[in-house]
mmCIF file of C-alpha atoms in Angstrom:
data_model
loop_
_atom_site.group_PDB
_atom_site.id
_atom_site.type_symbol
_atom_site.label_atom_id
_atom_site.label_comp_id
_atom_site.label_asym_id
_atom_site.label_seq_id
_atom_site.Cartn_x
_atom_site.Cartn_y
_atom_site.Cartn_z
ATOM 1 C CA UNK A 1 12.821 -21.269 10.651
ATOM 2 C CA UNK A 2 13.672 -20.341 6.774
ATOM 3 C CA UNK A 3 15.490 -17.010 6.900
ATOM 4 C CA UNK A 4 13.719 -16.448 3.323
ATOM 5 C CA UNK A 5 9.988 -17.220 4.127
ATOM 6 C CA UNK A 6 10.027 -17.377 8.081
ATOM 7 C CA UNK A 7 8.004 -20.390 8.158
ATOM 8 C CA UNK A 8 8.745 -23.215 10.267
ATOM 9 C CA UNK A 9 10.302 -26.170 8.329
ATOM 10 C CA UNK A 10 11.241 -29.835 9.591
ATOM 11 C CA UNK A 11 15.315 -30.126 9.701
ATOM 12 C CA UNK A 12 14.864 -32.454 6.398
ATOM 13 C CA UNK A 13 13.566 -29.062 4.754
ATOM 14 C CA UNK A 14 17.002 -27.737 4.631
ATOM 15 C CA UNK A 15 19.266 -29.371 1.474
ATOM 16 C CA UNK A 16 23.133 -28.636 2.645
ATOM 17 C CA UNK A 17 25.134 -26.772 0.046
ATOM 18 C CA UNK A 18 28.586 -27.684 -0.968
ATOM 19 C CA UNK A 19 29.996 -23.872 -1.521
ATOM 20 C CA UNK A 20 28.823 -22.683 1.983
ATOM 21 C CA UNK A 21 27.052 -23.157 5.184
ATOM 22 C CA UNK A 22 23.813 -21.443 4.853
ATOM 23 C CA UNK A 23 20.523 -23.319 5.338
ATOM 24 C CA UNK A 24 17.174 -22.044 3.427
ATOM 25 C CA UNK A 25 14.511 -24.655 3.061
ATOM 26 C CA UNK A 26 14.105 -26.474 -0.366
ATOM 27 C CA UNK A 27 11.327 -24.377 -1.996
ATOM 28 C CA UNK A 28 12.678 -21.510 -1.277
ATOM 29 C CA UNK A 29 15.813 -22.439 -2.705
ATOM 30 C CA UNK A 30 14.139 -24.228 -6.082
ATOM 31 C CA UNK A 31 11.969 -20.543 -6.430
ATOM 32 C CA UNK A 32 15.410 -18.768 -6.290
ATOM 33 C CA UNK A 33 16.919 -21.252 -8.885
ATOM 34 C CA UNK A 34 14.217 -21.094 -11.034
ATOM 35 C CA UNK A 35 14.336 -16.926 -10.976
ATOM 36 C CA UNK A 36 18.129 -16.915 -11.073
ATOM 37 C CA UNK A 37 18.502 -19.429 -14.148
ATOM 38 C CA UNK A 38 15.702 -17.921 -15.751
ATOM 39 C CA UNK A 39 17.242 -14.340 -15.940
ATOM 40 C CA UNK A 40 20.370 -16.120 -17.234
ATOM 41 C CA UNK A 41 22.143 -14.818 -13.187
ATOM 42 C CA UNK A 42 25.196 -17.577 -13.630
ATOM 43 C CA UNK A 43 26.519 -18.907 -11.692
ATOM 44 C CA UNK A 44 24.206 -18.711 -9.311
ATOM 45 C CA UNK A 45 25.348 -17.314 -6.314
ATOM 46 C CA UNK A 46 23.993 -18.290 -2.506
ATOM 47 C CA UNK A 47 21.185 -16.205 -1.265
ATOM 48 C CA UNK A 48 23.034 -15.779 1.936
ATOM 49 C CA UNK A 49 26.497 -15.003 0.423
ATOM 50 C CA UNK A 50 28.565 -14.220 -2.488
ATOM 51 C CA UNK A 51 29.463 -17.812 -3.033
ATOM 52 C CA UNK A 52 28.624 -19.761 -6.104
ATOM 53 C CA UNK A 53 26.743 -22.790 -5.403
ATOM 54 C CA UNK A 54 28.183 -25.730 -7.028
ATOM 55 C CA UNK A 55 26.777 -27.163 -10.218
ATOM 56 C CA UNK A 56 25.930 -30.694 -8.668
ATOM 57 C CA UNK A 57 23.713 -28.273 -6.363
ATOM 58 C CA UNK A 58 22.186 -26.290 -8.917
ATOM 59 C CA UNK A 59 20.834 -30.275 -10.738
ATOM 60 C CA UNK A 60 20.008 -31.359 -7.491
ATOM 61 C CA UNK A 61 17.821 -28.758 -6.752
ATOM 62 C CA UNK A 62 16.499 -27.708 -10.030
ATOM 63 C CA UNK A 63 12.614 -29.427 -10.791
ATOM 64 C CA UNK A 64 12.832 -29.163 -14.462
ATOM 65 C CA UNK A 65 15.039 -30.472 -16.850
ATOM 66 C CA UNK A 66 14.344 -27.812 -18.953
ATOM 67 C CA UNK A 67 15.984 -25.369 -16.791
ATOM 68 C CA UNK A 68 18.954 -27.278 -16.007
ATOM 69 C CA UNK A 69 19.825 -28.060 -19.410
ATOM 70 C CA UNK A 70 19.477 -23.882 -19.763
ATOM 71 C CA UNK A 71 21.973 -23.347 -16.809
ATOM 72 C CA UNK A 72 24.327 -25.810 -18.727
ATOM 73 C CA UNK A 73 24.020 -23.475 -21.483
ATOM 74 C CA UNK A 74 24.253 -20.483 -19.886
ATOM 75 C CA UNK A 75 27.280 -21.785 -18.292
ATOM 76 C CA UNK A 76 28.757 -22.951 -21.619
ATOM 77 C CA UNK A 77 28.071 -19.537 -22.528
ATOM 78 C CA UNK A 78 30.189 -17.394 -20.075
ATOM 79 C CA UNK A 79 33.033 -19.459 -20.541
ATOM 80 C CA UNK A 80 32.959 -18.590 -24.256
ATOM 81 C CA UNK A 81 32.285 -15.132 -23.790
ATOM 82 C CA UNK A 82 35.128 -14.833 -21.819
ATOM 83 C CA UNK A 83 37.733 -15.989 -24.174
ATOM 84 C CA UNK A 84 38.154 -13.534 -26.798
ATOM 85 C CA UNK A 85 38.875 -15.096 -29.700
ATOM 86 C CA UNK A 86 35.400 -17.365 -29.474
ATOM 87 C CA UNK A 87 32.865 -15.465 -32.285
ATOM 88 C CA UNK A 88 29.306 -16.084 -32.299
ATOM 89 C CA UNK A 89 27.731 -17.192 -36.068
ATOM 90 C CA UNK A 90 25.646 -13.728 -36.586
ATOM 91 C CA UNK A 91 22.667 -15.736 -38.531
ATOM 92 C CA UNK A 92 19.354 -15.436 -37.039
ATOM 93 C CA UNK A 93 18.131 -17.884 -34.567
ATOM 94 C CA UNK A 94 21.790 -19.657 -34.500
ATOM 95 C CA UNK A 95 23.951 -19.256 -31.353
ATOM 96 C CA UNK A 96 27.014 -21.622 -32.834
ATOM 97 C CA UNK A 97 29.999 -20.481 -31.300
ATOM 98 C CA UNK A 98 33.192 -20.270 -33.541
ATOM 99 C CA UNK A 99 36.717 -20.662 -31.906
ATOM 100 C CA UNK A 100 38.906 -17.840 -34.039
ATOM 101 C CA UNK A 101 42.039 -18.243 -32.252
ATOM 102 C CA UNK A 102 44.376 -16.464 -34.583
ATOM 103 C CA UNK A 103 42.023 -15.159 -37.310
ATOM 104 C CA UNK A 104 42.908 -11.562 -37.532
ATOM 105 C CA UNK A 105 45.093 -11.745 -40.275
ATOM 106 C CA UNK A 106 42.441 -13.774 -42.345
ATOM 107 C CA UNK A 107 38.804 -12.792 -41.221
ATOM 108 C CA UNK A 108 36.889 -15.378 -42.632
ATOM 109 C CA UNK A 109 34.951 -17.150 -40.507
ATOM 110 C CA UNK A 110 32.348 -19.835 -41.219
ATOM 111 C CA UNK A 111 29.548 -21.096 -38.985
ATOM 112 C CA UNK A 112 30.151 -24.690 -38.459
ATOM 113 C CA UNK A 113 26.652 -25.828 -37.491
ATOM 114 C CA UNK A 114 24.809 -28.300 -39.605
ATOM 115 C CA UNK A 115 22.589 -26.794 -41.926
ATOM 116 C CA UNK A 116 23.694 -22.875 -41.596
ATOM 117 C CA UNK A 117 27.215 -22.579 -42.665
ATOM 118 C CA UNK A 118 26.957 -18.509 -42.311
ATOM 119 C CA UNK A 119 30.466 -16.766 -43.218
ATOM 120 C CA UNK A 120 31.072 -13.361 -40.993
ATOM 121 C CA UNK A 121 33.592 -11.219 -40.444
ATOM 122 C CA UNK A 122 36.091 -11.903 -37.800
ATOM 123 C CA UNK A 123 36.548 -8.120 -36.738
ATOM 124 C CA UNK A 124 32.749 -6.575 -36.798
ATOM 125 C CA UNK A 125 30.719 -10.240 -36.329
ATOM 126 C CA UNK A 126 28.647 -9.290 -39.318
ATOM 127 C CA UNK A 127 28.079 -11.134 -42.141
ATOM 128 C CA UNK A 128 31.150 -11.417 -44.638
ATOM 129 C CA UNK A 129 31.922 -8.107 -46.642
ATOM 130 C CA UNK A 130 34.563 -9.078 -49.105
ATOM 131 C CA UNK A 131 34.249 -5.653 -51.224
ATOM 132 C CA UNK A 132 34.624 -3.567 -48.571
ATOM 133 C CA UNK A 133 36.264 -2.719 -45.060
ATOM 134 C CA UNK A 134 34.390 -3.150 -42.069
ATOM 135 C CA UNK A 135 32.438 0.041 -41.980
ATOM 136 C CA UNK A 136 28.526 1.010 -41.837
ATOM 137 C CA UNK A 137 27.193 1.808 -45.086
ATOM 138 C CA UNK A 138 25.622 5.316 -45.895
ATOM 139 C CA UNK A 139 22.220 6.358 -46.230
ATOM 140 C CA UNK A 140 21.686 6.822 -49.990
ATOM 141 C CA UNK A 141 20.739 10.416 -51.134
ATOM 142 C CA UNK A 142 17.474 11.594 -50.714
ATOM 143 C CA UNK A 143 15.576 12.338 -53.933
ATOM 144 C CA UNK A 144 12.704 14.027 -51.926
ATOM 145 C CA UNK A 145 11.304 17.471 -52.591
ATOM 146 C CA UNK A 146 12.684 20.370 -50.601
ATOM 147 C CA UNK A 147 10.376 20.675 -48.368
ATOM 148 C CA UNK A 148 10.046 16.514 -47.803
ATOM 149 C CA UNK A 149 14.088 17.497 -47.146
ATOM 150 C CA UNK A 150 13.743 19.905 -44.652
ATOM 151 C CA UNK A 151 11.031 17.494 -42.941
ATOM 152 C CA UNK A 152 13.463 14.685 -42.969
ATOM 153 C CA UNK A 153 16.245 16.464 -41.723
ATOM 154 C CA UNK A 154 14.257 17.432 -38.167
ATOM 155 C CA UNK A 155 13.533 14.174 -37.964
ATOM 156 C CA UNK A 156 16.870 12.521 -38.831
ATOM 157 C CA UNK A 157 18.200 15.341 -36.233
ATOM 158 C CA UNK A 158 15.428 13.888 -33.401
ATOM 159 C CA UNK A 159 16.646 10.321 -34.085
ATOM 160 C CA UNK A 160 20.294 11.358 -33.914
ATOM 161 C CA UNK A 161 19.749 12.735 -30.144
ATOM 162 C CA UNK A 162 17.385 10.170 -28.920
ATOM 163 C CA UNK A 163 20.558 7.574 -30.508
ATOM 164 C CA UNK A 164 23.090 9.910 -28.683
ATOM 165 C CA UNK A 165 21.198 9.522 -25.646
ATOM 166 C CA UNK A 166 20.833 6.077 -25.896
ATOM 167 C CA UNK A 167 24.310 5.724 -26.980
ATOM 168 C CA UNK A 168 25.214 7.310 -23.247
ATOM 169 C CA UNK A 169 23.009 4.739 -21.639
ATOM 170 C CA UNK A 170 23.415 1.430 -23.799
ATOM 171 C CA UNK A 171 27.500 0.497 -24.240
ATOM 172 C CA UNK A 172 29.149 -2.540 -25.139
ATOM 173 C CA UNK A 173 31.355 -5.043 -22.394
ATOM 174 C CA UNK A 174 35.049 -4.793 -24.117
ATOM 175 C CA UNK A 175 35.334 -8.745 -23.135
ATOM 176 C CA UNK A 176 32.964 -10.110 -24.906
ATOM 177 C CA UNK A 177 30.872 -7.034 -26.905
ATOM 178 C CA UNK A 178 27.590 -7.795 -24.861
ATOM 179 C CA UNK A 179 25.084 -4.972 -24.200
ATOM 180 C CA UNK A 180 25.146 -3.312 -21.194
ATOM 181 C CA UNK A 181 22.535 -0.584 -19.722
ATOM 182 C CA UNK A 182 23.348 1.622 -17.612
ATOM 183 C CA UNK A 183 21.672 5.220 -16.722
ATOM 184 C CA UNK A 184 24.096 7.693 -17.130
ATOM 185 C CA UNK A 185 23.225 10.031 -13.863
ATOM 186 C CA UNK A 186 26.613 10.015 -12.221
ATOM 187 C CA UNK A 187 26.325 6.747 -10.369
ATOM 188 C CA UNK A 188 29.022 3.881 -9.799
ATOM 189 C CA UNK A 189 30.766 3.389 -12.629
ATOM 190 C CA UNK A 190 32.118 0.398 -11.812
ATOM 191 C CA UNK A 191 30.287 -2.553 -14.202
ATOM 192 C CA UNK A 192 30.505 -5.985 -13.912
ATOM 193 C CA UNK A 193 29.227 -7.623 -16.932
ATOM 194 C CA UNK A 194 26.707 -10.530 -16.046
ATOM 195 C CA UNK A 195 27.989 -12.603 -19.516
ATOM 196 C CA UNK A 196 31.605 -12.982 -18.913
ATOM 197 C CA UNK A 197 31.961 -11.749 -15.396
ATOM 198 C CA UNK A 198 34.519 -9.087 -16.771
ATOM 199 C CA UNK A 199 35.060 -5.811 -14.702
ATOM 200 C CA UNK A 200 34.814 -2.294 -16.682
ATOM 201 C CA UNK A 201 35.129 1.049 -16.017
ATOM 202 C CA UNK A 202 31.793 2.987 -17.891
ATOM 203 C CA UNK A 203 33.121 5.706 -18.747
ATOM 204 C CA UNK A 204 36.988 4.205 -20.542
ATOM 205 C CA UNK A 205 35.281 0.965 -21.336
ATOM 206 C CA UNK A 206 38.878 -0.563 -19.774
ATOM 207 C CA UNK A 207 38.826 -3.638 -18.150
ATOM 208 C CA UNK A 208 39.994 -2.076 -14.463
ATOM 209 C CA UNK A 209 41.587 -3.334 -11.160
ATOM 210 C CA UNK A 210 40.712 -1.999 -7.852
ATOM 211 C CA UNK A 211 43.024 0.853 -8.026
ATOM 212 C CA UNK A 212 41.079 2.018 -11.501
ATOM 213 C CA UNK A 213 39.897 4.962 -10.011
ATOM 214 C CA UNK A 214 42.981 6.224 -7.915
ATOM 215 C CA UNK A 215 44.944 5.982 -11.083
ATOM 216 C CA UNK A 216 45.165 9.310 -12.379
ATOM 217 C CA UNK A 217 43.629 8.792 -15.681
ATOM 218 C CA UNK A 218 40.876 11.083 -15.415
ATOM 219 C CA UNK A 219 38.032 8.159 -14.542
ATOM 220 C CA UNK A 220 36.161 8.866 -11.520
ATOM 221 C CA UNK A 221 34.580 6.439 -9.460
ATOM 222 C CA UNK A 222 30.688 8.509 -9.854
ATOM 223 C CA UNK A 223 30.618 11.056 -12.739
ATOM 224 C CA UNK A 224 29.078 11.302 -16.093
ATOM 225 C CA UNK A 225 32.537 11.703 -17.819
ATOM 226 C CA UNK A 226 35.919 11.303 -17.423
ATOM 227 C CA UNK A 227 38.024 14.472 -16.333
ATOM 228 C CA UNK A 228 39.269 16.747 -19.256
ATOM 229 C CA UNK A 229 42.585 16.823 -20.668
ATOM 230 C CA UNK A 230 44.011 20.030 -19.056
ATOM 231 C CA UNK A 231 41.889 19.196 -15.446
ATOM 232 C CA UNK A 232 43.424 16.100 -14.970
ATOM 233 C CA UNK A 233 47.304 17.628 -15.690
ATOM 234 C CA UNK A 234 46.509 20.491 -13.476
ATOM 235 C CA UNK A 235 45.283 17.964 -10.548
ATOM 236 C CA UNK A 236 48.373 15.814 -11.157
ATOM 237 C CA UNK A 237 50.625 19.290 -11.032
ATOM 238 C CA UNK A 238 49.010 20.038 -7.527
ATOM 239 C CA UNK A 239 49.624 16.191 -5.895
ATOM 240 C CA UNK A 240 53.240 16.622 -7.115
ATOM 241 C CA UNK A 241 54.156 19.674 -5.843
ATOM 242 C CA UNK A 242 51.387 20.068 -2.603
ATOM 243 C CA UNK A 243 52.370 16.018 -1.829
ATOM 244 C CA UNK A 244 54.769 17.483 0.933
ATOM 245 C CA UNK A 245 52.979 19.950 2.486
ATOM 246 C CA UNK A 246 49.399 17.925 2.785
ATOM 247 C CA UNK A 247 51.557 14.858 3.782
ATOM 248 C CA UNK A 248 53.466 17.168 6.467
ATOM 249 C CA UNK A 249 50.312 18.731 7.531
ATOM 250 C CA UNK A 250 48.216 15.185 7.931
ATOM 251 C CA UNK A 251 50.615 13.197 9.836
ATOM 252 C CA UNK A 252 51.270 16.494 12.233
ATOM 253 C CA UNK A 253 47.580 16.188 12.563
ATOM 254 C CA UNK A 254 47.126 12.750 13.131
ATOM 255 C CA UNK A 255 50.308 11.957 15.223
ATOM 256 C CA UNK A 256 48.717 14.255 18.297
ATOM 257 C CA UNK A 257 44.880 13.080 17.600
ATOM 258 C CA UNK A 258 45.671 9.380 17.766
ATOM 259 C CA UNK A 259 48.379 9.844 20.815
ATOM 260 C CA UNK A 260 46.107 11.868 22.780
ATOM 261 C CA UNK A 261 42.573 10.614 21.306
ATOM 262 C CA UNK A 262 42.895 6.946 22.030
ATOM 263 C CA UNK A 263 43.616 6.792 25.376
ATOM 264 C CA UNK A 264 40.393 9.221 25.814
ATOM 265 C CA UNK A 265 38.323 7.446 23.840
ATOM 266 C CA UNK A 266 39.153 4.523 25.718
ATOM 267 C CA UNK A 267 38.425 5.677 29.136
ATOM 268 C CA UNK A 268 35.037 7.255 28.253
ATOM 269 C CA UNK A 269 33.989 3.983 26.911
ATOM 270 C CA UNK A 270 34.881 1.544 29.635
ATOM 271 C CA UNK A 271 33.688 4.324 31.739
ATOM 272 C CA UNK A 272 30.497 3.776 29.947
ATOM 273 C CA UNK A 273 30.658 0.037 30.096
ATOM 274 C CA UNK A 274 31.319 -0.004 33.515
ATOM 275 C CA UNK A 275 28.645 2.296 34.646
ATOM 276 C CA UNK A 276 26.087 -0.042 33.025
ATOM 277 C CA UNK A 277 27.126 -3.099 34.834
ATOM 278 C CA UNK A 278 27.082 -3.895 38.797
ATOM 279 C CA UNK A 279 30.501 -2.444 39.283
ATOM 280 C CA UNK A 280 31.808 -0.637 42.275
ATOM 281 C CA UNK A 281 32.877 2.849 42.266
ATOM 282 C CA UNK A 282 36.153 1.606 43.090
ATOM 283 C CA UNK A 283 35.999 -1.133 40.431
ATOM 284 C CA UNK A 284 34.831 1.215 37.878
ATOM 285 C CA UNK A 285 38.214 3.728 38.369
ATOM 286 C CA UNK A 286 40.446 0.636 38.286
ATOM 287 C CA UNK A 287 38.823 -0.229 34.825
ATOM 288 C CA UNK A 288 39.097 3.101 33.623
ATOM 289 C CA UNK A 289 42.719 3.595 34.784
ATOM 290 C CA UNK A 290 43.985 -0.204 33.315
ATOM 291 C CA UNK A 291 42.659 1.266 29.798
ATOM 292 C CA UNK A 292 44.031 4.855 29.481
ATOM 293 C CA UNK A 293 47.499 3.147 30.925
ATOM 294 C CA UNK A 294 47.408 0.491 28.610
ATOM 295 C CA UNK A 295 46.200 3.085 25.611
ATOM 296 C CA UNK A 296 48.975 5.154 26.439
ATOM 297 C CA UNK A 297 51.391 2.340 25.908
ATOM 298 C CA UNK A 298 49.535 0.868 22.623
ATOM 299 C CA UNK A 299 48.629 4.607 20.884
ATOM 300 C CA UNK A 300 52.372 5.499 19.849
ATOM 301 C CA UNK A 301 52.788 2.294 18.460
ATOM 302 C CA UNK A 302 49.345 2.510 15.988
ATOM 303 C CA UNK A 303 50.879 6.187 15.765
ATOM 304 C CA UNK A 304 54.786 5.351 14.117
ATOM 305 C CA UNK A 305 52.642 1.962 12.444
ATOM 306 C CA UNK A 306 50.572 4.372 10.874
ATOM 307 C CA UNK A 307 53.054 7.307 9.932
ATOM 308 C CA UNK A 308 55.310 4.763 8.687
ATOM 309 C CA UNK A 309 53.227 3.052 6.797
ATOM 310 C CA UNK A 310 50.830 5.255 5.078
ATOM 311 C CA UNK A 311 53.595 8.218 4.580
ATOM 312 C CA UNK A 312 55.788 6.173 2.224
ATOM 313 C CA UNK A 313 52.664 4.301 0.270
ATOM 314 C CA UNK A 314 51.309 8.151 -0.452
ATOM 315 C CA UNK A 315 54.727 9.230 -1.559
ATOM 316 C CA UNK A 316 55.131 6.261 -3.934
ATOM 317 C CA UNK A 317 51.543 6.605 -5.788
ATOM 318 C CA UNK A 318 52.486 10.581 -6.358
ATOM 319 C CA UNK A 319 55.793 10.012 -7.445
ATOM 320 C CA UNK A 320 55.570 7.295 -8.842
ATOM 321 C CA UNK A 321 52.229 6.548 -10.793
ATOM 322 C CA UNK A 322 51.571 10.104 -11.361
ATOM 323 C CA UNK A 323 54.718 11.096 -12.183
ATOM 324 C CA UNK A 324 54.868 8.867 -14.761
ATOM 325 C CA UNK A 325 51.185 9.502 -16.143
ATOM 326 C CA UNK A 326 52.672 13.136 -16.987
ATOM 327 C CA UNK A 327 55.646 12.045 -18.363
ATOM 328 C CA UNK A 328 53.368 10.270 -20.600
#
């Protein structure tokens, strides 16, 4: 049976894939190609699993040519965006891609694709500006009455806060300066950008590591907006000098609760285990007696493992990475 459309399939029905072990039959497979490469999704990854199915898959299982020469593209594509000094030639209906490698000092670039030959600027991608830095231009004055001003003005105000609010929803990957949408409601704001693959936080536009969010730079991991200036410093204040105390007052919590707890929550559940199968009363005591002894033995250990782990990682991250964030 295909875990995608539950139908009963022959074994022949079910291509193997090089990246993993998972079986779907071959039209559901070719429908989930087709969907994937067609909302530019690469690499594809497996239905099943996070893996990336292997190019020589992809062909093999792809009907048209026309979409495997897009995946091929596509592909092409990411690994560009994800170097940054590749540029792509802003002219319309052109997706040349420019390799800049040490162009900041002279930003004149020049589309080498036959028959366009569009010069842009290395810093904004826009068309070359030699007069002028790279800046938007002004509005030019408005020569209407006053009362054509006035109008104009409301409406230049609307347009300014629907653009703000878009401007919340709509920012740019720092990687490769692709679009990304995003509602602003206080949701993950963790982003992984589907061009390069690069991970950014949404609210620092940083490319981030998994400890991001402990950092204390003021970026939380759901929130419209990164902590202010003075928050953050007062929260960094209180870890440094309540560190002791809430690390004194955790592990004098925990050493007794996992002690004490284990062993309990042991017994009750081969007490429960036992009482469901066909074991004798006497059987059933001997169970529960092997596992509180052997808890008892085992709980001190996860106890001092614990406590001597976790106690010296806490006090490292406070004085260490937060001490030096205020220093900064």
């Amino acid at each position: 049976e295909c875990p995608l459309c539950l139908l009963p399939q022959p074994p022949e029905a079910f291509p193997s894939l090089a990246s993993c072990s998972h079986r779907s039959c071959w039209a559901c497979l070719q429908r989930y190609l087709c969907l994937a490469v067609s909302e530019s999704r690469v690499p594809v990854s497996c239905p099943h699993c996070p893996a990336a199915l292997q190019p020589s898959d992809v062909h093999r299982l792809l009907p048209e040519p026309a979409l495997r020469d897009k995946y091929e593209e596509f592909l092409l594509r990411r690994l560009l965006a994800a170097d940054p000094g590749t540029r792509w030639c802003p002219a319309p209906d052109c997706s040349y891609a420019v390799f800049a490698q040490g162009c900041a000092e002279c930003p004149r670039l020049t589309c080498g694709r036959e028959g366009c030959g569009t010069e842009f600027c290395y810093h904004c991608r826009q068309p070359w500006h030699p007069d002028g830095p790279c800046a938007p231009v002004p509005p030019p004055p408005s020569l209407a009455t006053p009362t054509a001003q006035q109008a104009q003005t409301e409406e230049l105000a609307h347009g300014e806060a629907l653009a703000q609010a878009e401007a919340e929803d709509i920012k740019v990957c720092p990687r490769c300066s692709a679009f990304i949408m995003k509602i602003n409601d206080g949701s993950c704001n963790r982003m992984n950008c589907t061009v390069c693959g690069c991970l950014f936080c949404w609210l620092c536009l940083r490319e981030i590591s998994d400890v991001h969010f402990l950092s204390p730079s003021g970026c939380t991991f759901w929130g419209k907006r990164p902590w202010s200036r003075t928050r953050r410093i007062l929260w960094q204040l209180g870890m440094v000098l309540g560190a002791p105390m809430v690390i004194s007052l955790a592990a004098g919590v925990a050493v007794p609760v996992i002690t004490i707890g284990l062993p309990i929550y042991m017994g009750r559940k081969v007490l429960g285990q036992s009482r469901r199968s066909s074991l004798s009363g006497c059987q059933q005591c001997l169970s529960v007696a092997s596992s509180v002894l052997l808890s008892l033995f085992v709980s001190p250990i996860i106890t001092a493992l614990t406590v001597g782990v976790g106690v010296p990682l806490v006090l490292t991250y406070v004085y260490g990475t937060v001490v030096l964030s205020l220093c900064r």
